[in-house]
Coordinates of C-alpha atoms in Angstrom, one line a residue:
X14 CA 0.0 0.0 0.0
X15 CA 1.8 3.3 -1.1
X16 CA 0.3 6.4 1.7
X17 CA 0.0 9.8 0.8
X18 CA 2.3 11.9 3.0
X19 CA -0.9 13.0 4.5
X20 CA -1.9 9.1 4.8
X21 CA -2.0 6.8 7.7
X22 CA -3.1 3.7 8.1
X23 CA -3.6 1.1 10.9
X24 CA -3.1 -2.2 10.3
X25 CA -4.9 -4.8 12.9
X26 CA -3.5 -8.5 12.2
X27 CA -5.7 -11.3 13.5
X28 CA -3.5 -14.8 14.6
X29 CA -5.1 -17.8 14.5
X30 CA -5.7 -18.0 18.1
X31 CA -7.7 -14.2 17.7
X32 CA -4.5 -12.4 19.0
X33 CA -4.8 -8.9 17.2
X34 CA -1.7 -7.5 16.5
X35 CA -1.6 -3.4 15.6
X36 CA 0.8 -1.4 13.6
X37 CA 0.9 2.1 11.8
X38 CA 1.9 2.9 8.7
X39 CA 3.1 6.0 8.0
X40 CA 5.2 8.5 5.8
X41 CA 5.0 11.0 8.7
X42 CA 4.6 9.6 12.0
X43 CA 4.3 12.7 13.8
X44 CA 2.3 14.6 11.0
X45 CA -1.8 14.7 12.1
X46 CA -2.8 11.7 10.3
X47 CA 0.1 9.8 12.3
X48 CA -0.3 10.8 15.2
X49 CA -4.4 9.8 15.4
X50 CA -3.5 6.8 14.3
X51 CA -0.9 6.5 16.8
X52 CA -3.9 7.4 19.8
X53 CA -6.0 5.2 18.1
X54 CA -3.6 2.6 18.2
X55 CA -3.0 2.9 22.3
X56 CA -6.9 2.9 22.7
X57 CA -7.1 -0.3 21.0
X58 CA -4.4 -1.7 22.9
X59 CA -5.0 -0.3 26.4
X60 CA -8.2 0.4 27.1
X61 CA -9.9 -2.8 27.9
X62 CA -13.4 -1.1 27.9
X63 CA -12.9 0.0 24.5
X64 CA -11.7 -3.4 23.2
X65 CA -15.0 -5.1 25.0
X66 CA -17.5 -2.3 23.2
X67 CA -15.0 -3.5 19.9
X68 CA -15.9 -7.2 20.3
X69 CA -20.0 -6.3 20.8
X70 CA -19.8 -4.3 17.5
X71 CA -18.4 -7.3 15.9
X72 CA -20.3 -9.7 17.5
X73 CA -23.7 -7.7 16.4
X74 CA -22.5 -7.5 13.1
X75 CA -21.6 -11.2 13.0
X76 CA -25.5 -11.8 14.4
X77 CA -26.6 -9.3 12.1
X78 CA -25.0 -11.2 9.0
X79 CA -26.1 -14.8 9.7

């Protein structure tokens, strides 16, 4: 994936055993773009209440889908 300078991206990596993994890619790390997806990226990690309202909105879509 080429980025924009003004480009981020997060990347979430699923292991077989539903391990996410998160990384950032970006051209400027500490430009705007990078450094929401940086916060972004230590909310996923972190915050345990976020990753639980996370799982519901995947588990609704799931639900939602069958």
């Amino acid at each position: 994936m080429d980025l924009k300078n003004n480009q981020s991206a997060i990347i979430l990596e699923a292991s077989e055993d539903g391990e996410i993994t998160v990384d950032i890619a970006s051209p400027d790390i500490d430009g705007l773009s990078g450094r929401i997806c940086v916060a972004v990226a230590k909310k996923i990690m972190e915050d345990s209440e976020f990753q639980t309202e996370l799982m519901d909105m995947v588990e609704e879509n799931i639900q939602k889908n069958s």
